[in-house]
């Protein structure tokens, strides 16, 4: 089987207004940020964002008015940047709806989808107001242990979108360092889209198949975008570009436009 | 003359002091001070413990100290990647000894609000959310948190929202560190354990929004030479100290 | 932290009569067979064996009268050897009790233990007689999808015992090729014991930490036993020794004794 | 003169014919014939499909054909290790197109017994157990099985125990191959799809323990040159053919 390689704009075009998208990475690390910016350029609206720890991605999407609903565990720019300002404003003004999770309850919902079951028990939550807020049911152990557990309904994103340093020519995806939540996202979603730094030889995957996070047959399409996780990091290739994040946070339309124009994929985006 | 004990150094050092031998200790996202505390404990204390973090690192040897507490550098020289699903499961099955978890508001029972200031449905300030808190606080053996501001806004009688609470085994946060005090849970509520030698019990009490038992409190033991040296090595030019916006 | 390295006999001595043990590998592949044989040499009895697809291991333990209970999905010698004869006899004569699972229901029970929840929903089982046989409860989706799922009670082995080609000096465990069910077993069990072909340099683990299956801090103790998965395979080191399996199957006490004596660890076992 | 179509070759070839383009097809433990069928399909058919197996292989290029259908050689040249938890989850969430699953007894509805001959609690023969069956048969889009003996002992009116059955979407095994016949499920029951050209419909019916619709059946299409060549390449010296104990 050969992987389906498309341009970034074609990759973004697969996501429609109103779709739910699980975004890989965590905060400023290895997020599919080029794809996020391309969704903004294409004017997507009413997206449902599913991610345990989004930051720059959900903030930029909120800034562009692209978010209808957020299902998240913790949202921040991280580092020294604090709260994600446009996300915060979108929630406070009710421009976007929030389903507040603990990271592990979002994972539980994704696990239910990945495991093909309607609900997934999760540990903890004792005394938290989140179950009542979200209407999560508590189920007693039918086996008489006297214990129970809250169960989270299945969360099935329309797309899992992840950024990876390397794909094979067949679309196999390799990630180095932590996979963050990318593994469970790719198993829970209906379809998987990948933005990759580069195509690496098939032989390098065959030598260490244990590292492959997503086999190619599970991947719908790949766009190769060097630097695509900018202004975040992509281990082992590059670190966070903190000055760029700071410029992004300048609260003017011009600054946001300049930020989008300065992105590594901007040239291709103009072409596409 | 004794070097002054800065609020920043006080926070990091006293967070580190919650680390115990042979235990598994975790630091997560948005947690620069606990990250520094774990790294300080590795350098300053003469005992072994397992440090795992949200970057997947297990007892890593980072070549630098990152601004982001989830930076990939925190997995350098790690012999394993112990990723998110793994460390959450470790916690919920009862094998996590110590978790550092963030908080905006903390109440006297050691519960936390990281969700919203004001009504959750019509918030004055939408906060980041609790991340691991609601699941980890009840299931970790002990959890600790920190605030860079010690005030009746942060240490409150009544939370605006209960993001995370204690489980069947314990009542909430085991330890809380602020720039001027250390609280430890007595099984029922947070009690004052010690206060910064430059302040007083009265000041701590007056700046704390919940009623607090001070009967067993004592001045915080000053930093040891090893603790000072470790923090100096971790933050040689004071960048973290400057970046930490402390209201003390 | 430094790993705890012990002799094979000391490793086996940690397992007591009546303990439940999850055994890694599958059929004749990468099973902790040296440890299994050492349990037999030490005369262990009334063990509960937890494994989705045991074969030689459970058969040998049944042959020695060491098994009180089996919780399994499929049991066979595989290859051309067919059924596991001593296991079969132990069940037919009721010398051992069987809790028959589908492989995935056993995994579900292990997942419940690993996730710290009392029960775990599992897909499928529709129309199977296994739920009634085992008293598994079906829970309706509390979120009104109209779907339901059978839930499996948590399965928490006293020990997970796995065989690996390589451990680090700190007890980190690396496996190449499929991990079979070893990952979930090591997360579900109270303690983890490892038999390894060899100790590899820490640096080799640090270079590719993504491959590490079990970090050292989760491992209770390791015994280094070259060839310890014999007569099974240990990828990438050696393949199945089919003639040895055939000799094992000779139905005499002498053949079994000769088989135990011919094992790679036998010399150490005599010493120990 | 046409080369005879041996029972072994008939089994492997007709299992392979259930493989479809672009689909995900799985072979598991204790499944030498399906393993050979998947490898035959890769060689003989002019379409792409994804072959995954219990050794973690994804479209592997094994350097040899192993006796054990779970042998690590079945992951050689694989670009990923798609291990047990992963392929089971793939199946239960509805993404597995074709599963090959073992059976001892098969009934007319396509349900299987792999647990016991006789009473489960007091078995005459304790069988291996169903492995993936009880979970995969109801959740895979299609499943196929095989028997090396076509008799009223193996194709039965009443199972001694229902190890695995169909799910809400379908009634059980989609396809069954024996040394003399191929059955396909018609949504309600297994119907005779085709019979070995060397036998007759009557013989198939008389050796089948359940009532079977033969109205749409036809002689099985003989092996193509590509199918013959592929099987010869996979089993050049006939070792698998000899090892497969067929009662035909």
mmCIF file of N, CA, C and O in Angstrom, chain B residues 162-232:
data_model
loop_
_atom_site.group_PDB
_atom_site.id
_atom_site.type_symbol
_atom_site.label_atom_id
_atom_site.label_comp_id
_atom_site.label_asym_id
_atom_site.label_seq_id
_atom_site.Cartn_x
_atom_site.Cartn_y
_atom_site.Cartn_z
ATOM 1 N N UNK B 162 -15.470 23.373 42.477
ATOM 2 C CA UNK B 162 -14.591 22.308 42.989
ATOM 3 C C UNK B 162 -14.086 21.493 41.794
ATOM 4 O O UNK B 162 -14.742 20.563 41.333
ATOM 5 N N UNK B 163 -12.917 21.858 41.300
ATOM 6 C CA UNK B 163 -12.354 21.112 40.179
ATOM 7 C C UNK B 163 -11.855 19.747 40.645
ATOM 8 O O UNK B 163 -12.085 18.740 39.985
ATOM 9 N N UNK B 164 -11.162 19.731 41.765
ATOM 10 C CA UNK B 164 -10.559 18.482 42.244
ATOM 11 C C UNK B 164 -10.666 18.409 43.753
ATOM 12 O O UNK B 164 -10.541 19.417 44.454
ATOM 13 N N UNK B 165 -10.890 17.207 44.223
ATOM 14 C CA UNK B 165 -11.064 16.989 45.652
ATOM 15 C C UNK B 165 -10.330 15.726 46.059
ATOM 16 O O UNK B 165 -9.685 15.077 45.246
ATOM 17 N N UNK B 166 -10.444 15.388 47.313
ATOM 18 C CA UNK B 166 -9.745 14.197 47.791
ATOM 19 C C UNK B 166 -10.555 12.948 47.522
ATOM 20 O O UNK B 166 -11.733 13.007 47.191
ATOM 21 N N UNK B 167 -9.905 11.823 47.648
ATOM 22 C CA UNK B 167 -10.582 10.560 47.427
ATOM 23 C C UNK B 167 -10.933 9.893 48.727
ATOM 24 O O UNK B 167 -10.870 10.513 49.792
ATOM 25 N N UNK B 168 -11.280 8.624 48.640
ATOM 26 C CA UNK B 168 -11.638 7.892 49.855
ATOM 27 C C UNK B 168 -10.477 7.818 50.847
ATOM 28 O O UNK B 168 -10.677 7.772 52.055
ATOM 29 N N UNK B 169 -9.257 7.872 50.323
ATOM 30 C CA UNK B 169 -8.089 7.645 51.184
ATOM 31 C C UNK B 169 -7.623 8.902 51.909
ATOM 32 O O UNK B 169 -6.989 8.826 52.952
ATOM 33 N N UNK B 170 -7.915 10.058 51.355
ATOM 34 C CA UNK B 170 -7.414 11.282 51.982
ATOM 35 C C UNK B 170 -8.264 12.467 51.561
ATOM 36 O O UNK B 170 -9.058 12.393 50.634
ATOM 37 N N UNK B 171 -8.031 13.599 52.237
ATOM 38 C CA UNK B 171 -8.954 14.712 52.107
ATOM 39 C C UNK B 171 -8.656 15.727 51.045
ATOM 40 O O UNK B 171 -9.388 16.686 50.869
ATOM 41 N N UNK B 172 -7.569 15.598 50.308
ATOM 42 C CA UNK B 172 -7.238 16.600 49.300
ATOM 43 C C UNK B 172 -5.737 16.779 49.231
ATOM 44 O O UNK B 172 -4.988 15.831 49.462
ATOM 45 N N UNK B 173 -5.305 17.995 48.940
ATOM 46 C CA UNK B 173 -3.865 18.253 48.844
ATOM 47 C C UNK B 173 -3.168 17.903 50.156
ATOM 48 O O UNK B 173 -3.580 18.348 51.223
ATOM 49 N N UNK B 174 -2.105 17.147 50.042
ATOM 50 C CA UNK B 174 -1.310 16.832 51.226
ATOM 51 C C UNK B 174 -0.472 18.026 51.645
ATOM 52 O O UNK B 174 -0.321 18.319 52.838
ATOM 53 N N UNK B 175 0.074 18.730 50.659
ATOM 54 C CA UNK B 175 0.930 19.870 50.974
ATOM 55 C C UNK B 175 0.643 21.050 50.076
ATOM 56 O O UNK B 175 0.273 20.882 48.914
ATOM 57 N N UNK B 176 0.786 22.245 50.632
ATOM 58 C CA UNK B 176 0.634 23.476 49.858
ATOM 59 C C UNK B 176 1.795 24.396 50.232
ATOM 60 O O UNK B 176 2.068 24.594 51.422
ATOM 61 N N UNK B 177 2.460 24.919 49.212
ATOM 62 C CA UNK B 177 3.570 25.846 49.474
ATOM 63 C C UNK B 177 3.250 27.199 48.840
ATOM 64 O O UNK B 177 2.806 27.264 47.687
ATOM 65 N N UNK B 178 3.450 28.259 49.595
ATOM 66 C CA UNK B 178 3.297 29.629 49.103
ATOM 67 C C UNK B 178 4.627 30.351 49.335
ATOM 68 O O UNK B 178 5.560 29.764 49.903
ATOM 69 N N UNK B 179 4.743 31.598 48.948
ATOM 70 C CA UNK B 179 6.019 32.284 49.189
ATOM 71 C C UNK B 179 6.337 32.492 50.675
ATOM 72 O O UNK B 179 7.472 32.810 51.021
ATOM 73 N N UNK B 180 5.321 32.291 51.538
ATOM 74 C CA UNK B 180 5.585 32.560 52.954
ATOM 75 C C UNK B 180 5.241 31.406 53.884
ATOM 76 O O UNK B 180 5.457 31.520 55.096
ATOM 77 N N UNK B 181 4.712 30.326 53.353
ATOM 78 C CA UNK B 181 4.273 29.279 54.284
ATOM 79 C C UNK B 181 4.181 27.918 53.611
ATOM 80 O O UNK B 181 4.100 27.808 52.395
ATOM 81 N N UNK B 182 4.191 26.901 54.482
ATOM 82 C CA UNK B 182 3.983 25.525 54.047
ATOM 83 C C UNK B 182 2.822 24.942 54.865
ATOM 84 O O UNK B 182 2.849 24.986 56.102
ATOM 85 N N UNK B 183 1.815 24.440 54.166
ATOM 86 C CA UNK B 183 0.690 23.781 54.818
ATOM 87 C C UNK B 183 0.788 22.275 54.580
ATOM 88 O O UNK B 183 1.192 21.842 53.509
ATOM 89 N N UNK B 184 0.376 21.514 55.594
ATOM 90 C CA UNK B 184 0.294 20.061 55.441
ATOM 91 C C UNK B 184 -1.081 19.609 55.940
ATOM 92 O O UNK B 184 -1.580 20.114 56.951
ATOM 93 N N UNK B 185 -1.664 18.696 55.229
ATOM 94 C CA UNK B 185 -3.008 18.207 55.557
ATOM 95 C C UNK B 185 -2.933 17.316 56.787
ATOM 96 O O UNK B 185 -2.065 16.453 56.883
ATOM 97 N N UNK B 186 -3.862 17.551 57.729
ATOM 98 C CA UNK B 186 -3.831 16.739 58.957
ATOM 99 C C UNK B 186 -4.845 15.599 58.900
ATOM 100 O O UNK B 186 -5.131 14.971 59.914
ATOM 101 N N UNK B 187 -5.377 15.338 57.699
ATOM 102 C CA UNK B 187 -6.381 14.276 57.569
ATOM 103 C C UNK B 187 -7.768 14.878 57.477
ATOM 104 O O UNK B 187 -8.660 14.312 56.830
ATOM 105 N N UNK B 188 -7.925 16.039 58.089
ATOM 106 C CA UNK B 188 -9.212 16.728 58.051
ATOM 107 C C UNK B 188 -9.106 18.019 57.249
ATOM 108 O O UNK B 188 -9.891 18.281 56.347
ATOM 109 N N UNK B 189 -8.076 18.807 57.559
ATOM 110 C CA UNK B 189 -7.898 20.099 56.894
ATOM 111 C C UNK B 189 -6.419 20.406 56.722
ATOM 112 O O UNK B 189 -5.558 19.752 57.309
ATOM 113 N N UNK B 190 -6.161 21.444 55.924
ATOM 114 C CA UNK B 190 -4.793 21.943 55.809
ATOM 115 C C UNK B 190 -4.424 22.686 57.094
ATOM 116 O O UNK B 190 -5.159 23.568 57.542
ATOM 117 N N UNK B 191 -3.299 22.298 57.675
ATOM 118 C CA UNK B 191 -2.798 22.976 58.881
ATOM 119 C C UNK B 191 -1.483 23.654 58.534
ATOM 120 O O UNK B 191 -0.744 23.202 57.645
ATOM 121 N N UNK B 192 -1.196 24.754 59.215
ATOM 122 C CA UNK B 192 0.099 25.410 58.979
ATOM 123 C C UNK B 192 1.205 24.509 59.517
ATOM 124 O O UNK B 192 1.186 24.114 60.687
ATOM 125 N N UNK B 193 2.132 24.174 58.662
ATOM 126 C CA UNK B 193 3.257 23.341 59.081
ATOM 127 C C UNK B 193 4.448 24.225 59.454
ATOM 128 O O UNK B 193 5.102 24.005 60.462
ATOM 129 N N UNK B 194 4.725 25.219 58.587
ATOM 130 C CA UNK B 194 5.842 26.113 58.913
ATOM 131 C C UNK B 194 5.673 27.423 58.170
ATOM 132 O O UNK B 194 4.902 27.521 57.222
ATOM 133 N N UNK B 195 6.368 28.436 58.648
ATOM 134 C CA UNK B 195 6.298 29.738 58.005
ATOM 135 C C UNK B 195 7.692 30.240 57.684
ATOM 136 O O UNK B 195 8.662 29.868 58.357
ATOM 137 N N UNK B 196 7.760 31.040 56.647
ATOM 138 C CA UNK B 196 9.032 31.633 56.234
ATOM 139 C C UNK B 196 9.615 32.407 57.419
ATOM 140 O O UNK B 196 8.908 33.200 58.050
ATOM 141 N N UNK B 197 10.863 32.193 57.744
ATOM 142 C CA UNK B 197 11.458 32.849 58.915
ATOM 143 C C UNK B 197 11.342 34.375 58.878
ATOM 144 O O UNK B 197 11.391 35.019 59.936
ATOM 145 N N UNK B 198 11.147 34.952 57.686
ATOM 146 C CA UNK B 198 11.047 36.408 57.599
ATOM 147 C C UNK B 198 9.629 36.922 57.822
ATOM 148 O O UNK B 198 9.394 38.124 57.736
ATOM 149 N N UNK B 199 8.680 35.989 58.040
ATOM 150 C CA UNK B 199 7.317 36.454 58.285
ATOM 151 C C UNK B 199 6.872 35.972 59.649
ATOM 152 O O UNK B 199 7.709 35.556 60.460
ATOM 153 N N UNK B 200 5.571 36.058 59.942
ATOM 154 C CA UNK B 200 5.068 35.647 61.250
ATOM 155 C C UNK B 200 3.834 34.780 61.060
ATOM 156 O O UNK B 200 3.195 34.818 60.006
ATOM 157 N N UNK B 201 3.508 34.052 62.072
ATOM 158 C CA UNK B 201 2.287 33.249 62.033
ATOM 159 C C UNK B 201 1.079 34.159 61.814
ATOM 160 O O UNK B 201 0.184 33.836 61.022
ATOM 161 N N UNK B 202 1.072 35.295 62.494
ATOM 162 C CA UNK B 202 -0.079 36.194 62.362
ATOM 163 C C UNK B 202 -0.256 36.656 60.924
ATOM 164 O O UNK B 202 -1.378 36.730 60.420
ATOM 165 N N UNK B 203 0.867 36.975 60.261
ATOM 166 C CA UNK B 203 0.744 37.416 58.883
ATOM 167 C C UNK B 203 0.193 36.293 58.008
ATOM 168 O O UNK B 203 -0.669 36.521 57.154
ATOM 169 N N UNK B 204 0.707 35.093 58.213
ATOM 170 C CA UNK B 204 0.212 33.953 57.430
ATOM 171 C C UNK B 204 -1.289 33.796 57.640
ATOM 172 O O UNK B 204 -2.069 33.665 56.692
ATOM 173 N N UNK B 205 -1.711 33.829 58.893
ATOM 174 C CA UNK B 205 -3.138 33.622 59.203
ATOM 175 C C UNK B 205 -3.980 34.728 58.576
ATOM 176 O O UNK B 205 -5.034 34.470 57.988
ATOM 177 N N UNK B 206 -3.510 35.962 58.663
ATOM 178 C CA UNK B 206 -4.327 37.072 58.164
ATOM 179 C C UNK B 206 -4.420 37.059 56.649
ATOM 180 O O UNK B 206 -5.387 37.546 56.085
ATOM 181 N N UNK B 207 -3.420 36.473 56.002
ATOM 182 C CA UNK B 207 -3.461 36.423 54.531
ATOM 183 C C UNK B 207 -4.068 35.120 54.016
ATOM 184 O O UNK B 207 -4.031 34.847 52.814
ATOM 185 N N UNK B 208 -4.566 34.266 54.931
ATOM 186 C CA UNK B 208 -5.170 32.997 54.531
ATOM 187 C C UNK B 208 -6.683 33.082 54.685
ATOM 188 O O UNK B 208 -7.174 33.476 55.745
ATOM 189 N N UNK B 209 -7.406 32.726 53.629
ATOM 190 C CA UNK B 209 -8.856 32.893 53.617
ATOM 191 C C UNK B 209 -9.617 31.841 54.391
ATOM 192 O O UNK B 209 -10.799 32.019 54.691
ATOM 193 N N UNK B 210 -8.965 30.731 54.692
ATOM 194 C CA UNK B 210 -9.652 29.700 55.470
ATOM 195 C C UNK B 210 -9.059 29.626 56.865
ATOM 196 O O UNK B 210 -7.913 30.038 57.092
ATOM 197 N N UNK B 211 -9.855 29.119 57.794
ATOM 198 C CA UNK B 211 -9.383 28.953 59.167
ATOM 199 C C UNK B 211 -8.269 27.922 59.184
ATOM 200 O O UNK B 211 -8.363 26.895 58.504
ATOM 201 N N UNK B 212 -7.220 28.206 59.924
ATOM 202 C CA UNK B 212 -6.061 27.323 59.857
ATOM 203 C C UNK B 212 -5.494 27.044 61.242
ATOM 204 O O UNK B 212 -5.306 27.960 62.060
ATOM 205 N N UNK B 213 -5.273 25.792 61.497
ATOM 206 C CA UNK B 213 -4.664 25.362 62.753
ATOM 207 C C UNK B 213 -3.162 25.656 62.689
ATOM 208 O O UNK B 213 -2.481 25.192 61.776
ATOM 209 N N UNK B 214 -2.664 26.423 63.648
ATOM 210 C CA UNK B 214 -1.232 26.776 63.648
ATOM 211 C C UNK B 214 -0.513 26.129 64.820
ATOM 212 O O UNK B 214 0.662 26.410 65.074
ATOM 213 N N UNK B 215 -1.215 25.248 65.527
ATOM 214 C CA UNK B 215 -0.692 24.794 66.825
ATOM 215 C C UNK B 215 0.592 23.987 66.700
ATOM 216 O O UNK B 215 1.381 23.930 67.634
ATOM 217 N N UNK B 216 0.815 23.365 65.555
ATOM 218 C CA UNK B 216 2.031 22.555 65.439
ATOM 219 C C UNK B 216 3.047 23.190 64.498
ATOM 220 O O UNK B 216 3.993 22.548 64.059
ATOM 221 N N UNK B 217 2.827 24.462 64.185
ATOM 222 C CA UNK B 217 3.685 25.111 63.194
ATOM 223 C C UNK B 217 4.989 25.605 63.815
ATOM 224 O O UNK B 217 5.093 25.798 65.020
ATOM 225 N N UNK B 218 5.963 25.752 62.948
ATOM 226 C CA UNK B 218 7.297 26.186 63.363
ATOM 227 C C UNK B 218 7.911 26.957 62.221
ATOM 228 O O UNK B 218 7.451 26.828 61.076
ATOM 229 N N UNK B 219 8.938 27.732 62.470
ATOM 230 C CA UNK B 219 9.588 28.414 61.344
ATOM 231 C C UNK B 219 10.184 27.369 60.399
ATOM 232 O O UNK B 219 10.697 26.340 60.845
ATOM 233 N N UNK B 220 10.083 27.634 59.112
ATOM 234 C CA UNK B 220 10.638 26.707 58.135
ATOM 235 C C UNK B 220 12.151 26.598 58.310
ATOM 236 O O UNK B 220 12.834 27.626 58.465
ATOM 237 N N UNK B 221 12.642 25.381 58.298
ATOM 238 C CA UNK B 221 14.098 25.188 58.399
ATOM 239 C C UNK B 221 14.771 25.870 57.210
ATOM 240 O O UNK B 221 14.317 25.713 56.077
ATOM 241 N N UNK B 222 15.809 26.615 57.450
ATOM 242 C CA UNK B 222 16.469 27.341 56.356
ATOM 243 C C UNK B 222 17.032 26.371 55.321
ATOM 244 O O UNK B 222 17.248 25.192 55.617
ATOM 245 N N UNK B 223 17.275 26.878 54.139
ATOM 246 C CA UNK B 223 17.802 25.993 53.101
ATOM 247 C C UNK B 223 19.180 25.473 53.471
ATOM 248 O O UNK B 223 19.995 26.207 54.041
ATOM 249 N N UNK B 224 19.412 24.239 53.171
ATOM 250 C CA UNK B 224 20.739 23.679 53.414
ATOM 251 C C UNK B 224 21.687 24.161 52.317
ATOM 252 O O UNK B 224 21.256 24.660 51.268
ATOM 253 N N UNK B 225 22.949 23.962 52.575
ATOM 254 C CA UNK B 225 23.933 24.320 51.543
ATOM 255 C C UNK B 225 23.661 23.542 50.260
ATOM 256 O O UNK B 225 23.757 24.079 49.155
ATOM 257 N N UNK B 226 23.272 22.285 50.410
ATOM 258 C CA UNK B 226 23.027 21.460 49.229
ATOM 259 C C UNK B 226 21.825 21.983 48.452
ATOM 260 O O UNK B 226 21.828 22.009 47.220
ATOM 261 N N UNK B 227 20.791 22.394 49.169
ATOM 262 C CA UNK B 227 19.607 22.933 48.491
ATOM 263 C C UNK B 227 19.942 24.239 47.759
ATOM 264 O O UNK B 227 19.542 24.444 46.614
ATOM 265 N N UNK B 228 20.682 25.111 48.438
ATOM 266 C CA UNK B 228 21.073 26.379 47.799
ATOM 267 C C UNK B 228 21.917 26.120 46.557
ATOM 268 O O UNK B 228 21.705 26.722 45.501
ATOM 269 N N UNK B 229 22.866 25.222 46.714
ATOM 270 C CA UNK B 229 23.780 24.948 45.589
ATOM 271 C C UNK B 229 23.020 24.348 44.411
ATOM 272 O O UNK B 229 23.263 24.690 43.247
ATOM 273 N N UNK B 230 22.077 23.464 44.721
ATOM 274 C CA UNK B 230 21.312 22.819 43.642
ATOM 275 C C UNK B 230 20.489 23.858 42.891
ATOM 276 O O UNK B 230 20.442 23.867 41.661
ATOM 277 N N UNK B 231 19.839 24.735 43.613
ATOM 278 C CA UNK B 231 18.993 25.732 42.946
ATOM 279 C C UNK B 231 19.846 26.701 42.131
ATOM 280 O O UNK B 231 19.459 27.108 41.025
ATOM 281 N N UNK B 232 21.016 27.040 42.675
ATOM 282 C CA UNK B 232 21.925 27.927 41.941
ATOM 283 C C UNK B 232 22.351 27.256 40.626
ATOM 284 O O UNK B 232 22.433 27.898 39.589
#
